[in-house]
CSV table of C-alpha atoms in Angstrom, one decimal:
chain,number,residue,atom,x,y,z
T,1,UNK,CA,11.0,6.8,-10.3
T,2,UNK,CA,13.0,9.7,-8.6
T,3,UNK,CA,12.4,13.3,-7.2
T,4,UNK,CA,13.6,14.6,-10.3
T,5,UNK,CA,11.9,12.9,-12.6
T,6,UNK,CA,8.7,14.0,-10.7
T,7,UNK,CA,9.5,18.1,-10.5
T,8,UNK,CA,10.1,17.4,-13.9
T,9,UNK,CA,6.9,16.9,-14.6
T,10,UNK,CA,5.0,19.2,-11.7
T,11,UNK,CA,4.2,21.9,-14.4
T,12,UNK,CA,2.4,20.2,-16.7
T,13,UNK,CA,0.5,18.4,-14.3
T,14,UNK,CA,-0.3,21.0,-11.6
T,15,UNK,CA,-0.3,23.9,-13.9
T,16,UNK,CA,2.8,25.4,-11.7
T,17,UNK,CA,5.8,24.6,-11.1
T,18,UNK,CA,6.0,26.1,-7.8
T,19,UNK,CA,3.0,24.5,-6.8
T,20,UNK,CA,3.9,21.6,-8.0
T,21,UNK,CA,7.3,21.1,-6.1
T,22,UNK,CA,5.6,22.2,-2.8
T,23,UNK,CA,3.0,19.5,-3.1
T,24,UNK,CA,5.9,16.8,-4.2
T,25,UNK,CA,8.1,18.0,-1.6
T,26,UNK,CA,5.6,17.4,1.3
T,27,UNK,CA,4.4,14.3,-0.2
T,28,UNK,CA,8.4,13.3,-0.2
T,29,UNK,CA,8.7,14.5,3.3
T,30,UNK,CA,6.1,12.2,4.5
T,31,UNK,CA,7.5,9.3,3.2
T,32,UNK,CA,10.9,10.0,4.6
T,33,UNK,CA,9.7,11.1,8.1
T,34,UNK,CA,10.8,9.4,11.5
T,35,UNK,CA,8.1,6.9,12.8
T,36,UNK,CA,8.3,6.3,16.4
T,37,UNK,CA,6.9,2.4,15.5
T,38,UNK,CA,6.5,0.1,12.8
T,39,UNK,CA,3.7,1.8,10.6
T,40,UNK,CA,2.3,-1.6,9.6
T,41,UNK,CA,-0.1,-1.1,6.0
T,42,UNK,CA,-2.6,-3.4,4.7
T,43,UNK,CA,-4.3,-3.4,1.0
T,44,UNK,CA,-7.3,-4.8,0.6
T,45,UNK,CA,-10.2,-4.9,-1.1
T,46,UNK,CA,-13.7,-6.1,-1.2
T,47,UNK,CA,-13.8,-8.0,-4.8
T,48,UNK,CA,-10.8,-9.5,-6.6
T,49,UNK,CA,-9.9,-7.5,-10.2
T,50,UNK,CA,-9.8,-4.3,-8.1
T,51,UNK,CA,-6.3,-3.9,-8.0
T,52,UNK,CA,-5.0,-4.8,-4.7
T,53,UNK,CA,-1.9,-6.2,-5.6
T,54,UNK,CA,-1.1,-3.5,-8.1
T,55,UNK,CA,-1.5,-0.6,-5.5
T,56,UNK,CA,0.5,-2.8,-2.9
T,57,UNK,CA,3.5,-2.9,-5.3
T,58,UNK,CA,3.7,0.5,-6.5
T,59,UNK,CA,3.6,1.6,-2.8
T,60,UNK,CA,6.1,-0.7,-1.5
T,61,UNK,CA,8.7,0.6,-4.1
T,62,UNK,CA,8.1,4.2,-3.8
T,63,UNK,CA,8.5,4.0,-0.4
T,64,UNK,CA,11.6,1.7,-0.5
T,65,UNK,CA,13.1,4.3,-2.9
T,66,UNK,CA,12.6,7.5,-0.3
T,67,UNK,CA,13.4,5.6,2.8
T,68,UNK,CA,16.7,4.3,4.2
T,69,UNK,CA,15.9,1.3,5.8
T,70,UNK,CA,14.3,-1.8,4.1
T,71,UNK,CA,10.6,-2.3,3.6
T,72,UNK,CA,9.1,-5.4,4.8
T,73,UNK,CA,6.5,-6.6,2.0
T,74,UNK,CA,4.3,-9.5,2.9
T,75,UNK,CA,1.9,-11.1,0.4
T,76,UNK,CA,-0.8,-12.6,2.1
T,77,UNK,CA,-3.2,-12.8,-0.6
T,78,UNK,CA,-4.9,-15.9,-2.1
T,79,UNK,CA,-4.3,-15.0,-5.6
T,80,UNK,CA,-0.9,-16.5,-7.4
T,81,UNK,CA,0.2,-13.1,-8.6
T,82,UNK,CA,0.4,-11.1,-6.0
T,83,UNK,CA,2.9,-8.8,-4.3
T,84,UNK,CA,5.5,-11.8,-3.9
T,85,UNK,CA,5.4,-12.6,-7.6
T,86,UNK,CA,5.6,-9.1,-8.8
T,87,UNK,CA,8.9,-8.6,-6.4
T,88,UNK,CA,10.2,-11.8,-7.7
T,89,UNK,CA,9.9,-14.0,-3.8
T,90,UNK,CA,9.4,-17.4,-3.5
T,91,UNK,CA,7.1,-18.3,-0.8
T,92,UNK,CA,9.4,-19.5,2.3
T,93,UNK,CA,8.7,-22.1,5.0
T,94,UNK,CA,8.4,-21.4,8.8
T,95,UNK,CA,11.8,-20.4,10.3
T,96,UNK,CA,13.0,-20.7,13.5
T,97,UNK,CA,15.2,-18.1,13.9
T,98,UNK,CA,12.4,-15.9,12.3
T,99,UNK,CA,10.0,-16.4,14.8
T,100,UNK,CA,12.3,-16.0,18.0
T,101,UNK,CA,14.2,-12.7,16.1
T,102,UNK,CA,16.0,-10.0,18.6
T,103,UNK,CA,17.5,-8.6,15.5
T,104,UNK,CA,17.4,-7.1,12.1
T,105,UNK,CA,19.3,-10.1,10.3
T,106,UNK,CA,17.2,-12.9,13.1
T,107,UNK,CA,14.6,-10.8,11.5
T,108,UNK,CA,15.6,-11.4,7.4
T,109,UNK,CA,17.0,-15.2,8.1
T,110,UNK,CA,15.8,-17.2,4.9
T,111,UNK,CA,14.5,-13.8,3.1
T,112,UNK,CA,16.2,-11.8,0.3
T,113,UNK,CA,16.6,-8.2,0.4
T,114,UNK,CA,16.4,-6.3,-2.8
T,115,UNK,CA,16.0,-3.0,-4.3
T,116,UNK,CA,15.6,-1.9,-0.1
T,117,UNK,CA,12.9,-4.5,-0.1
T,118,UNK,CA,12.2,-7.2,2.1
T,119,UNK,CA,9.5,-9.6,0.9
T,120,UNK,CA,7.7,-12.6,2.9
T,121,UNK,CA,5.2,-15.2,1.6
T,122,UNK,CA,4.1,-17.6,3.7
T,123,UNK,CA,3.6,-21.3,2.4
T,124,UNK,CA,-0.2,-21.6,3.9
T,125,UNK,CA,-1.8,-18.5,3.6
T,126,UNK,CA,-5.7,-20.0,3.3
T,127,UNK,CA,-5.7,-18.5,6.7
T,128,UNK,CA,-4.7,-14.7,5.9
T,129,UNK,CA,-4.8,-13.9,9.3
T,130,UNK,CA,-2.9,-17.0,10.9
T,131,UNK,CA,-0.4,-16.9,8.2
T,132,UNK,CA,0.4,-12.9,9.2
T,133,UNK,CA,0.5,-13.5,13.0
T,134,UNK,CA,2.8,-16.3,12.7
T,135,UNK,CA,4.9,-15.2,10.2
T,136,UNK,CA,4.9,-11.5,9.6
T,137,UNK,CA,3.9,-10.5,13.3
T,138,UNK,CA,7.3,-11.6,14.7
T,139,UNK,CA,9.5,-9.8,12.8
T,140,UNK,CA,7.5,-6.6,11.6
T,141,UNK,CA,8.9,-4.5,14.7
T,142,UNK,CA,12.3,-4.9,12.9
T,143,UNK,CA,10.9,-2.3,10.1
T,144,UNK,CA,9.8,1.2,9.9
T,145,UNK,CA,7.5,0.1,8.0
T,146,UNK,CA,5.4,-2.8,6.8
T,147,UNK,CA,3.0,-2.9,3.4
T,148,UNK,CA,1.0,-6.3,3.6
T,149,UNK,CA,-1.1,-7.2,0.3
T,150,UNK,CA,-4.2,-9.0,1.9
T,151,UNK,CA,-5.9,-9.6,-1.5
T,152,UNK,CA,-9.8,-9.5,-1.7
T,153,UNK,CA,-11.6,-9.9,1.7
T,154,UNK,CA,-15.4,-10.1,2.8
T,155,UNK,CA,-16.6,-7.3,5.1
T,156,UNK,CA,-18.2,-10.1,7.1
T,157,UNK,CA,-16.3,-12.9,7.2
T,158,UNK,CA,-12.2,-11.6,7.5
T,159,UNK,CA,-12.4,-7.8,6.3
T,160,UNK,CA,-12.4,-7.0,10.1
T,161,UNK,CA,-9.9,-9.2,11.3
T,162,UNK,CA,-7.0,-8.3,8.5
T,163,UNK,CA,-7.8,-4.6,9.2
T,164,UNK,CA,-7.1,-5.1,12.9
T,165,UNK,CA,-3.4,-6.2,11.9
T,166,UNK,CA,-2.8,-2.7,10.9
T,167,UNK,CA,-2.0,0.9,11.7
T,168,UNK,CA,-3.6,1.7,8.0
T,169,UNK,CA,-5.6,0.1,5.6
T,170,UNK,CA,-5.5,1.3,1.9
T,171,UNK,CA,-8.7,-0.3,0.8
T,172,UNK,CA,-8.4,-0.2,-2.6
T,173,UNK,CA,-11.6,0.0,-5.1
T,174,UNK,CA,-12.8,0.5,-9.1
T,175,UNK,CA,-13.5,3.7,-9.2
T,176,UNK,CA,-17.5,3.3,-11.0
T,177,UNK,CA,-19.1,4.6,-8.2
T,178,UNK,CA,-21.3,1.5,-7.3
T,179,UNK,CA,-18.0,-0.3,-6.4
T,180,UNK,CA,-16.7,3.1,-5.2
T,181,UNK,CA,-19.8,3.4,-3.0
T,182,UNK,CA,-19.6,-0.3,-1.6
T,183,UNK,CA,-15.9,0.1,-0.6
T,184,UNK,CA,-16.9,3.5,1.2
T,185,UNK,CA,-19.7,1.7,3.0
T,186,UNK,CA,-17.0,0.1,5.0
T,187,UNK,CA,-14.6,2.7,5.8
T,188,UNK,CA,-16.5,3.7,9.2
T,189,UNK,CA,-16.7,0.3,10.1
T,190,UNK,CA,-13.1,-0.2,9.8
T,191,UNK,CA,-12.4,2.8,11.8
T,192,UNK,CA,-14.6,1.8,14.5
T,193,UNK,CA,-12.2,-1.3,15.5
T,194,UNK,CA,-11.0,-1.5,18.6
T,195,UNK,CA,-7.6,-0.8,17.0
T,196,UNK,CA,-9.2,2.0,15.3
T,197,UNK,CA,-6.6,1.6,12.3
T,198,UNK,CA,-6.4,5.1,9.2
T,199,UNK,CA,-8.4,4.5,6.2
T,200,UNK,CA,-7.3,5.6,3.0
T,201,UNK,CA,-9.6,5.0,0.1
T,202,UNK,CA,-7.6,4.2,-3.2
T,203,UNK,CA,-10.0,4.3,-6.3
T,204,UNK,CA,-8.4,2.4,-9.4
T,205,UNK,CA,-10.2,4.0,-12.9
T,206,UNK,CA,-10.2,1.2,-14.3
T,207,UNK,CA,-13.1,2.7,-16.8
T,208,UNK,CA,-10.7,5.6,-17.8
T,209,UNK,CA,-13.8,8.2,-16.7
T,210,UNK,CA,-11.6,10.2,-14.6
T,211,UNK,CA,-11.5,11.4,-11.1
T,212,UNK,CA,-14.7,12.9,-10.7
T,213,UNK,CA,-15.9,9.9,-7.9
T,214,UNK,CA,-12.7,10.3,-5.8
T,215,UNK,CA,-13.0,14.2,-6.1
T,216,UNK,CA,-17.0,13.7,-5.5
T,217,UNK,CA,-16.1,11.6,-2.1
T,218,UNK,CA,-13.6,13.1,-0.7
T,219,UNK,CA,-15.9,16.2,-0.2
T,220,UNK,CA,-16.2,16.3,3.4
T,221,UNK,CA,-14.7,13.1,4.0
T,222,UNK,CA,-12.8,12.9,7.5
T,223,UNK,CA,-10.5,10.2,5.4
T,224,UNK,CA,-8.4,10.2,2.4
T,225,UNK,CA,-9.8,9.8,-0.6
T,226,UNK,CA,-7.1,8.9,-3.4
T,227,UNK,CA,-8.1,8.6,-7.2
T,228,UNK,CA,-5.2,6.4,-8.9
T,229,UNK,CA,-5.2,6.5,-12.4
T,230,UNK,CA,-5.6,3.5,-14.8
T,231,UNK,CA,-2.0,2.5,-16.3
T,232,UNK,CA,-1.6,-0.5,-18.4
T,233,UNK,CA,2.1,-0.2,-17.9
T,234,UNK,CA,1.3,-1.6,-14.0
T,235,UNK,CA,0.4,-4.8,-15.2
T,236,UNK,CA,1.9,-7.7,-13.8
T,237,UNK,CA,4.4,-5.6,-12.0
T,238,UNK,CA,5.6,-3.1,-14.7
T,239,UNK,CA,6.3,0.5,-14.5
T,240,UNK,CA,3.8,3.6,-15.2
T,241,UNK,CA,3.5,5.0,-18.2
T,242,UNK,CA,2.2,8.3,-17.6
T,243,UNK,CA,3.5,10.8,-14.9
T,244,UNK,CA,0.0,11.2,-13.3
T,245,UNK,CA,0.2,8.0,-12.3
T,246,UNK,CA,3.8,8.5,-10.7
T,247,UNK,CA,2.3,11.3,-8.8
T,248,UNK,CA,-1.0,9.5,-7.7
T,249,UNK,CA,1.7,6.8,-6.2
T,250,UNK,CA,3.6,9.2,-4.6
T,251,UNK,CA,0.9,10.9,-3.0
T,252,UNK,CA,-1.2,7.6,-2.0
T,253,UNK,CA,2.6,6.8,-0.5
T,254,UNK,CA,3.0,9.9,2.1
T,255,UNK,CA,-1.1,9.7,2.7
T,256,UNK,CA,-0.6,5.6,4.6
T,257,UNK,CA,3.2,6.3,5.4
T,258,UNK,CA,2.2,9.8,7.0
T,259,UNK,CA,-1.0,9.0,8.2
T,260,UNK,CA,-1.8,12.3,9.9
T,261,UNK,CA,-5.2,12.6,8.3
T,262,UNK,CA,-5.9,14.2,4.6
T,263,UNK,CA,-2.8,14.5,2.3
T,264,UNK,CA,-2.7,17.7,0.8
């Protein structure tokens, strides 16, 4: 997926193709930009089948592909195919030199870097939150940033305490607006941590019905609201299909990369 493909496509999408490369330009431009820290991004949902894993994979590579410096991807989901499987990494024991790291290759001992990518699961990750503070919390300062799949999480019993871990949550969602509504239930709740992490709300139409929920919610909404089209050319780590869905990646990327409030 490249800049060029995208403009490519801006016309028939946005109806013009000046619009069009504004919007993609900005979008870009928020990927790219400086970040005085580490802008450390969890997915996560509140029911498995949502889609986490998906979404955490197509960010991580479109944000890899506009960025200079390597991405640090860390699967701590409980499912077997998640982020980790789709970037093709093993899961890695405890490392030494990993967890006392003062530099960039302290930082990457025992991990593979590929395609700008830098992916870490844990061995033991029945405790998500453990598994991240031992393992991903010592060497995320070494990236700009940091895309963590969490998997599915209950808003009462670990929702809280994976969100706290990051700068922004992308809670991801079906986009049938009783599982829409649900994952919006918890949005000011998350934003009420003490660590008062972003919220961006991805909706997945799973039930090909369109955007009309995500368009309906984001009405007022002091958050992002981002509808991400169904693509069956997603599964299991394959690439889109359609160019809608390149852009809907693209601008769910600059919305948690960016994180400045309502992408445009």
């Amino acid at each position: 997926m490249s800049v060029f493909d995208l403009r490519a496509v801006s016309t028939a999408v946005f109806g013009s193709g000046a619009n069009g490369r504004v919007r993609l330009t900005g979008w870009d431009a928020a990927i790219r930009g400086g970040l005085s820290t580490t802008r450390r991004v969890g997915v996560v949902s509140l029911t498995s089948g949502a889609g986490t894993s998906t979404v955490a994979y197509q960010l991580t590579r479109a944000i890899a592909a506009r960025r200079s410096e390597p991405v640090l991807a860390v699967d701590v989901s409980s499912g077997a195919a998640g982020l980790a499987e789709r970037l093709g990494a093993r899961p890695v024991a405890p490392d030494e030199t990993r967890a006392a790291a003062r530099t960039t290759a302290e930082a990457m001992s025992g991990l593979d870097e590929r395609d700008g990518i830098v992916a870490l699961r844990p061995r033991d990750t029945d405790d998500a939150v453990g598994a991240w503070l031992g393992e991903a919390a010592p060497i995320a300062r070494f990236f700009d940033v940091a895309v963590t799949d969490f998997g599915a999480r209950h808003p009462v019993v670990d929702l809280a305490a994976c969100a706290a871990l990051c700068d922004v949550v992308c809670l991801v969602s079906d986009a049938r607006r009783a599982q829409a509504e649900h994952a919006r239930s918890v949005v000011d709740a998350v934003r009420g941590l003490p660590e008062a992490p972003s919220v961006v709300l991805a909706l997945v139409d799973h039930a090909r019905e369109g955007d009309g929920v995500a368009r309906a919610f984001a009405v007022g909404a002091d958050h992002d609201v981002m509808p991400v089209p169904f693509d069956a050319g997603l599964a299991g780590g394959g690439r889109a299909r359609r160019s809608t869905t390149h852009l809907a990646v693209v601008r769910l990327a600059a919305a948690v990369v960016g994180a400045t409030g309502r992408a445009a």
